[in-house]
PDB file of C-alpha atoms in Angstrom:
ATOM      1  CA  UNK A   1       8.429  -1.125  -8.408  1.00 77.00           C
ATOM      2  CA  UNK A   2       8.181   0.355  -4.936  1.00 87.00           C
ATOM      3  CA  UNK A   3       5.615   2.928  -3.812  1.00 89.00           C
ATOM      4  CA  UNK A   4       4.564   4.655  -0.635  1.00 92.00           C
ATOM      5  CA  UNK A   5       0.847   5.227  -0.086  1.00 90.00           C
ATOM      6  CA  UNK A   6      -0.508   7.943   2.177  1.00 89.00           C
ATOM      7  CA  UNK A   7      -3.352   6.064   3.860  1.00 86.00           C
ATOM      8  CA  UNK A   8      -5.487   9.126   4.574  1.00 81.00           C
ATOM      9  CA  UNK A   9      -6.151   9.849   0.900  1.00 80.00           C
ATOM     10  CA  UNK A  10      -4.606   6.967  -1.047  1.00 82.00           C
ATOM     11  CA  UNK A  11      -2.025   9.136  -2.809  1.00 86.00           C
ATOM     12  CA  UNK A  12       0.791   6.895  -4.071  1.00 88.00           C
ATOM     13  CA  UNK A  13       4.370   7.924  -4.819  1.00 89.00           C
ATOM     14  CA  UNK A  14       6.859   5.787  -6.743  1.00 86.00           C
ATOM     15  CA  UNK A  15      10.263   5.363  -5.098  1.00 87.00           C
ATOM     16  CA  UNK A  16      13.647   4.629  -6.572  1.00 86.00           C
ATOM     17  CA  UNK A  17      17.013   3.514  -5.280  1.00 87.00           C
ATOM     18  CA  UNK A  18      18.065   7.197  -5.279  1.00 88.00           C
ATOM     19  CA  UNK A  19      15.538   7.801  -2.507  1.00 89.00           C
ATOM     20  CA  UNK A  20      17.489   5.410  -0.258  1.00 89.00           C
ATOM     21  CA  UNK A  21      20.944   6.939  -0.653  1.00 89.00           C
ATOM     22  CA  UNK A  22      22.394   7.383   2.837  1.00 89.00           C
ATOM     23  CA  UNK A  23      19.233   5.967   4.482  1.00 91.00           C
ATOM     24  CA  UNK A  24      20.130   3.246   6.981  1.00 91.00           C
ATOM     25  CA  UNK A  25      17.459   3.514   9.682  1.00 93.00           C
ATOM     26  CA  UNK A  26      13.708   3.879   9.837  1.00 93.00           C
ATOM     27  CA  UNK A  27      14.098   7.257  11.577  1.00 94.00           C
ATOM     28  CA  UNK A  28      16.207   8.537   8.665  1.00 93.00           C
ATOM     29  CA  UNK A  29      13.603   7.255   6.220  1.00 93.00           C
ATOM     30  CA  UNK A  30      10.859   9.045   8.160  1.00 93.00           C
ATOM     31  CA  UNK A  31      12.665  12.375   8.489  1.00 92.00           C
ATOM     32  CA  UNK A  32      14.523  12.599   5.157  1.00 93.00           C
ATOM     33  CA  UNK A  33      12.083  10.908   2.780  1.00 92.00           C
ATOM     34  CA  UNK A  34       8.572  10.221   4.062  1.00 93.00           C
ATOM     35  CA  UNK A  35       7.854  13.351   6.097  1.00 91.00           C
ATOM     36  CA  UNK A  36       8.763  15.839   3.330  1.00 92.00           C
ATOM     37  CA  UNK A  37       6.984  13.741   0.735  1.00 91.00           C
ATOM     38  CA  UNK A  38       3.756  13.123   2.639  1.00 91.00           C
ATOM     39  CA  UNK A  39       3.728  16.403   4.583  1.00 89.00           C
ATOM     40  CA  UNK A  40       3.227  14.569   7.875  1.00 91.00           C
ATOM     41  CA  UNK A  41       5.516  15.215  10.878  1.00 92.00           C
ATOM     42  CA  UNK A  42       8.065  12.376  11.269  1.00 92.00           C
ATOM     43  CA  UNK A  43       6.911  11.551  14.816  1.00 92.00           C
ATOM     44  CA  UNK A  44       3.357  11.015  13.544  1.00 91.00           C
ATOM     45  CA  UNK A  45       4.246   8.480  10.837  1.00 93.00           C
ATOM     46  CA  UNK A  46       3.146   4.877  11.233  1.00 93.00           C
ATOM     47  CA  UNK A  47       4.796   2.840   8.468  1.00 93.00           C
ATOM     48  CA  UNK A  48       3.421  -0.578   7.548  1.00 92.00           C
ATOM     49  CA  UNK A  49       4.120  -3.114   4.843  1.00 90.00           C
ATOM     50  CA  UNK A  50       1.541  -4.823   2.620  1.00 88.00           C
ATOM     51  CA  UNK A  51       1.011  -7.540   5.211  1.00 87.00           C
ATOM     52  CA  UNK A  52       0.174  -5.012   7.926  1.00 87.00           C
ATOM     53  CA  UNK A  53       3.403  -5.324   9.924  1.00 90.00           C
ATOM     54  CA  UNK A  54       5.142  -2.187  11.122  1.00 92.00           C
ATOM     55  CA  UNK A  55       8.506  -1.478   9.534  1.00 92.00           C
ATOM     56  CA  UNK A  56      11.698  -1.783  11.546  1.00 92.00           C
ATOM     57  CA  UNK A  57      15.282  -0.667  10.991  1.00 92.00           C
ATOM     58  CA  UNK A  58      16.170  -4.057   9.545  1.00 92.00           C
ATOM     59  CA  UNK A  59      13.544  -3.495   6.789  1.00 90.00           C
ATOM     60  CA  UNK A  60      15.465  -0.614   5.208  1.00 91.00           C
ATOM     61  CA  UNK A  61      18.005  -2.654   3.157  1.00 91.00           C
ATOM     62  CA  UNK A  62      15.199  -4.817   1.807  1.00 90.00           C
ATOM     63  CA  UNK A  63      13.154  -1.746   0.864  1.00 90.00           C
ATOM     64  CA  UNK A  64      16.157  -0.224  -0.901  1.00 89.00           C
ATOM     65  CA  UNK A  65      16.582  -3.465  -2.849  1.00 89.00           C
ATOM     66  CA  UNK A  66      12.897  -3.419  -3.844  1.00 88.00           C
ATOM     67  CA  UNK A  67      13.181   0.199  -4.975  1.00 87.00           C
ATOM     68  CA  UNK A  68      16.077  -0.658  -7.283  1.00 85.00           C
ATOM     69  CA  UNK A  69      14.712  -3.983  -8.578  1.00 74.00           C
ATOM     70  CA  UNK A  70      12.888  -4.206 -11.901  1.00 67.00           C
ATOM     71  CA  UNK A  71       9.172  -4.403 -11.193  1.00 56.00           C
ATOM     72  CA  UNK A  72       8.624  -7.722 -12.960  1.00 47.00           C
ATOM     73  CA  UNK A  73      11.228  -9.487 -10.803  1.00 43.00           C
ATOM     74  CA  UNK A  74       9.778  -8.533  -7.412  1.00 40.00           C
ATOM     75  CA  UNK A  75       8.747 -11.511  -5.340  1.00 40.00           C
ATOM     76  CA  UNK A  76       9.168 -10.254  -1.809  1.00 38.00           C
ATOM     77  CA  UNK A  77       7.620  -7.855   0.745  1.00 40.00           C
ATOM     78  CA  UNK A  78       6.540  -4.217   0.813  1.00 39.00           C
ATOM     79  CA  UNK A  79       7.555  -0.732  -0.313  1.00 39.00           C
ATOM     80  CA  UNK A  80       8.790   2.492   1.144  1.00 42.00           C
ATOM     81  CA  UNK A  81       9.373   6.256   1.268  1.00 42.00           C
ATOM     82  CA  UNK A  82      10.588   8.913  -1.127  1.00 37.00           C
ATOM     83  CA  UNK A  83      11.764  12.485  -1.563  1.00 38.00           C
ATOM     84  CA  UNK A  84      11.352  15.329  -4.058  1.00 39.00           C
ATOM     85  CA  UNK A  85      12.219  13.110  -7.018  1.00 41.00           C
ATOM     86  CA  UNK A  86       9.297  10.893  -6.055  1.00 39.00           C
ATOM     87  CA  UNK A  87       7.034  13.910  -5.739  1.00 38.00           C
ATOM     88  CA  UNK A  88       7.468  14.443  -9.461  1.00 36.00           C
ATOM     89  CA  UNK A  89       6.665  10.818 -10.105  1.00 40.00           C
ATOM     90  CA  UNK A  90       3.640  10.641  -7.800  1.00 40.00           C
ATOM     91  CA  UNK A  91       0.723   8.717  -9.228  1.00 41.00           C
ATOM     92  CA  UNK A  92       2.404   8.417 -12.640  1.00 41.00           C
ATOM     93  CA  UNK A  93       2.590   4.906 -14.015  1.00 41.00           C
ATOM     94  CA  UNK A  94       1.857   3.111 -10.775  1.00 45.00           C
ATOM     95  CA  UNK A  95       0.670  -0.392 -11.417  1.00 44.00           C
ATOM     96  CA  UNK A  96       1.367  -0.469 -15.122  1.00 45.00           C
ATOM     97  CA  UNK A  97       0.671  -3.690 -16.908  1.00 43.00           C
ATOM     98  CA  UNK A  98       3.124  -6.538 -16.296  1.00 44.00           C
ATOM     99  CA  UNK A  99       4.649  -4.983 -13.185  1.00 53.00           C
ATOM    100  CA  UNK A 100       4.356  -6.217  -9.604  1.00 69.00           C
ATOM    101  CA  UNK A 101       4.183  -3.158  -7.430  1.00 79.00           C
ATOM    102  CA  UNK A 102       5.173  -3.335  -3.768  1.00 87.00           C
ATOM    103  CA  UNK A 103       3.684  -0.809  -1.392  1.00 90.00           C
ATOM    104  CA  UNK A 104       4.396   0.776   1.953  1.00 91.00           C
ATOM    105  CA  UNK A 105       1.397   2.287   3.724  1.00 93.00           C
ATOM    106  CA  UNK A 106       1.897   5.340   5.911  1.00 93.00           C
ATOM    107  CA  UNK A 107      -0.673   6.426   8.477  1.00 91.00           C
ATOM    108  CA  UNK A 108      -0.850   9.705  10.402  1.00 90.00           C
ATOM    109  CA  UNK A 109      -0.798   9.022  14.163  1.00 89.00           C
ATOM    110  CA  UNK A 110      -2.564  12.335  14.799  1.00 85.00           C
ATOM    111  CA  UNK A 111      -5.662  10.919  13.123  1.00 80.00           C
ATOM    112  CA  UNK A 112      -5.741   8.149  15.728  1.00 79.00           C
ATOM    113  CA  UNK A 113      -5.650  10.545  18.683  1.00 76.00           C
ATOM    114  CA  UNK A 114      -7.955  13.239  17.307  1.00 79.00           C
ATOM    115  CA  UNK A 115     -11.712  13.662  17.652  1.00 81.00           C
ATOM    116  CA  UNK A 116     -13.280  11.442  14.937  1.00 76.00           C
ATOM    117  CA  UNK A 117     -15.725  14.088  13.629  1.00 79.00           C
ATOM    118  CA  UNK A 118     -13.159  16.701  12.473  1.00 79.00           C
ATOM    119  CA  UNK A 119     -10.876  13.986  11.101  1.00 73.00           C
ATOM    120  CA  UNK A 120     -13.764  12.443   9.144  1.00 73.00           C
ATOM    121  CA  UNK A 121     -14.654  15.850   7.696  1.00 76.00           C
ATOM    122  CA  UNK A 122     -11.015  16.501   6.801  1.00 73.00           C
ATOM    123  CA  UNK A 123     -10.727  13.107   5.090  1.00 71.00           C
ATOM    124  CA  UNK A 124     -14.149  13.232   3.435  1.00 68.00           C
ATOM    125  CA  UNK A 125     -14.203  12.418  -0.246  1.00 67.00           C
ATOM    126  CA  UNK A 126     -15.714  15.117  -2.424  1.00 68.00           C
ATOM    127  CA  UNK A 127     -17.915  14.581  -5.461  1.00 67.00           C
ATOM    128  CA  UNK A 128     -15.096  15.929  -7.633  1.00 70.00           C
ATOM    129  CA  UNK A 129     -12.728  13.253  -6.309  1.00 66.00           C
ATOM    130  CA  UNK A 130     -15.280  10.558  -7.104  1.00 60.00           C
ATOM    131  CA  UNK A 131     -15.704  11.810 -10.646  1.00 63.00           C
ATOM    132  CA  UNK A 132     -11.954  11.666 -11.299  1.00 66.00           C
ATOM    133  CA  UNK A 133     -11.651   8.033 -10.160  1.00 59.00           C
ATOM    134  CA  UNK A 134     -11.598   5.573 -13.058  1.00 64.00           C
ATOM    135  CA  UNK A 135     -14.584   3.210 -12.974  1.00 63.00           C
ATOM    136  CA  UNK A 136     -14.059  -0.388 -11.945  1.00 60.00           C
ATOM    137  CA  UNK A 137     -13.979  -2.778 -14.853  1.00 64.00           C
ATOM    138  CA  UNK A 138     -15.872  -6.069 -14.415  1.00 62.00           C
ATOM    139  CA  UNK A 139     -13.497  -7.638 -16.947  1.00 60.00           C
ATOM    140  CA  UNK A 140     -10.545  -7.080 -14.602  1.00 57.00           C
ATOM    141  CA  UNK A 141     -11.501  -8.557 -11.205  1.00 54.00           C
ATOM    142  CA  UNK A 142      -8.915  -8.570  -8.488  1.00 59.00           C
ATOM    143  CA  UNK A 143      -6.785 -11.689  -8.835  1.00 58.00           C
ATOM    144  CA  UNK A 144      -6.888 -12.422  -5.127  1.00 58.00           C
ATOM    145  CA  UNK A 145     -10.676 -12.341  -5.108  1.00 65.00           C
ATOM    146  CA  UNK A 146     -10.925 -14.653  -8.105  1.00 67.00           C
ATOM    147  CA  UNK A 147      -8.570 -17.189  -6.518  1.00 68.00           C
ATOM    148  CA  UNK A 148     -10.464 -16.965  -3.226  1.00 70.00           C
ATOM    149  CA  UNK A 149     -13.779 -17.449  -5.023  1.00 76.00           C
ATOM    150  CA  UNK A 150     -12.526 -20.603  -6.749  1.00 75.00           C
ATOM    151  CA  UNK A 151     -11.258 -21.913  -3.422  1.00 75.00           C
ATOM    152  CA  UNK A 152     -14.639 -21.233  -1.793  1.00 80.00           C
ATOM    153  CA  UNK A 153     -16.520 -22.952  -4.628  1.00 83.00           C
ATOM    154  CA  UNK A 154     -14.362 -26.059  -4.245  1.00 82.00           C
ATOM    155  CA  UNK A 155     -14.884 -26.073  -0.467  1.00 83.00           C
ATOM    156  CA  UNK A 156     -18.658 -25.789  -0.929  1.00 85.00           C
ATOM    157  CA  UNK A 157     -18.662 -28.606  -3.495  1.00 85.00           C
ATOM    158  CA  UNK A 158     -16.729 -30.817  -1.089  1.00 84.00           C
ATOM    159  CA  UNK A 159     -19.162 -29.985   1.719  1.00 85.00           C
ATOM    160  CA  UNK A 160     -22.199 -30.770  -0.452  1.00 86.00           C
ATOM    161  CA  UNK A 161     -20.604 -34.016  -1.569  1.00 82.00           C
ATOM    162  CA  UNK A 162     -19.894 -34.973   2.057  1.00 85.00           C
ATOM    163  CA  UNK A 163     -23.476 -34.216   3.092  1.00 85.00           C
ATOM    164  CA  UNK A 164     -24.848 -36.289   0.195  1.00 82.00           C
ATOM    165  CA  UNK A 165     -22.658 -39.251   1.249  1.00 85.00           C
ATOM    166  CA  UNK A 166     -23.941 -38.985   4.825  1.00 83.00           C
ATOM    167  CA  UNK A 167     -27.565 -38.988   3.679  1.00 80.00           C
ATOM    168  CA  UNK A 168     -27.096 -42.114   1.553  1.00 68.00           C
TER     169      UNK A 168
END
């Protein structure tokens, strides 16, 4: 599964292979798919993959492949843009169980150049938005955090063991 996330508010839109028809460059992706979808001018779009690298023209075929691949079989990099068909699918079924979603994050360059106070007010989260967010479940911790915690525990155990050997 491939999705594009508008970084300013976290809105996510699922993409399909249909969104990549006749898209061969990053500029085409920005103007024909991302800008209409995210309502951000194409020149203001900063597109990044899950690893934080900016997208390039040579990323487009890979993104199209990810958009057409079954979600469970994804084992490579990030996601990408969409059009009106994705608007209808926005926020529906993203991250369903058993699927590995790939994401493309899109930032608005105007937010980087603007005065921080008005931008912060524009992006402020309202109480209503907080109430509609599903609560975090302690039974479902993030897998990356669990793996990192186990790694840290093992490193601490090794350090304690090393210190005890030095004291003996």
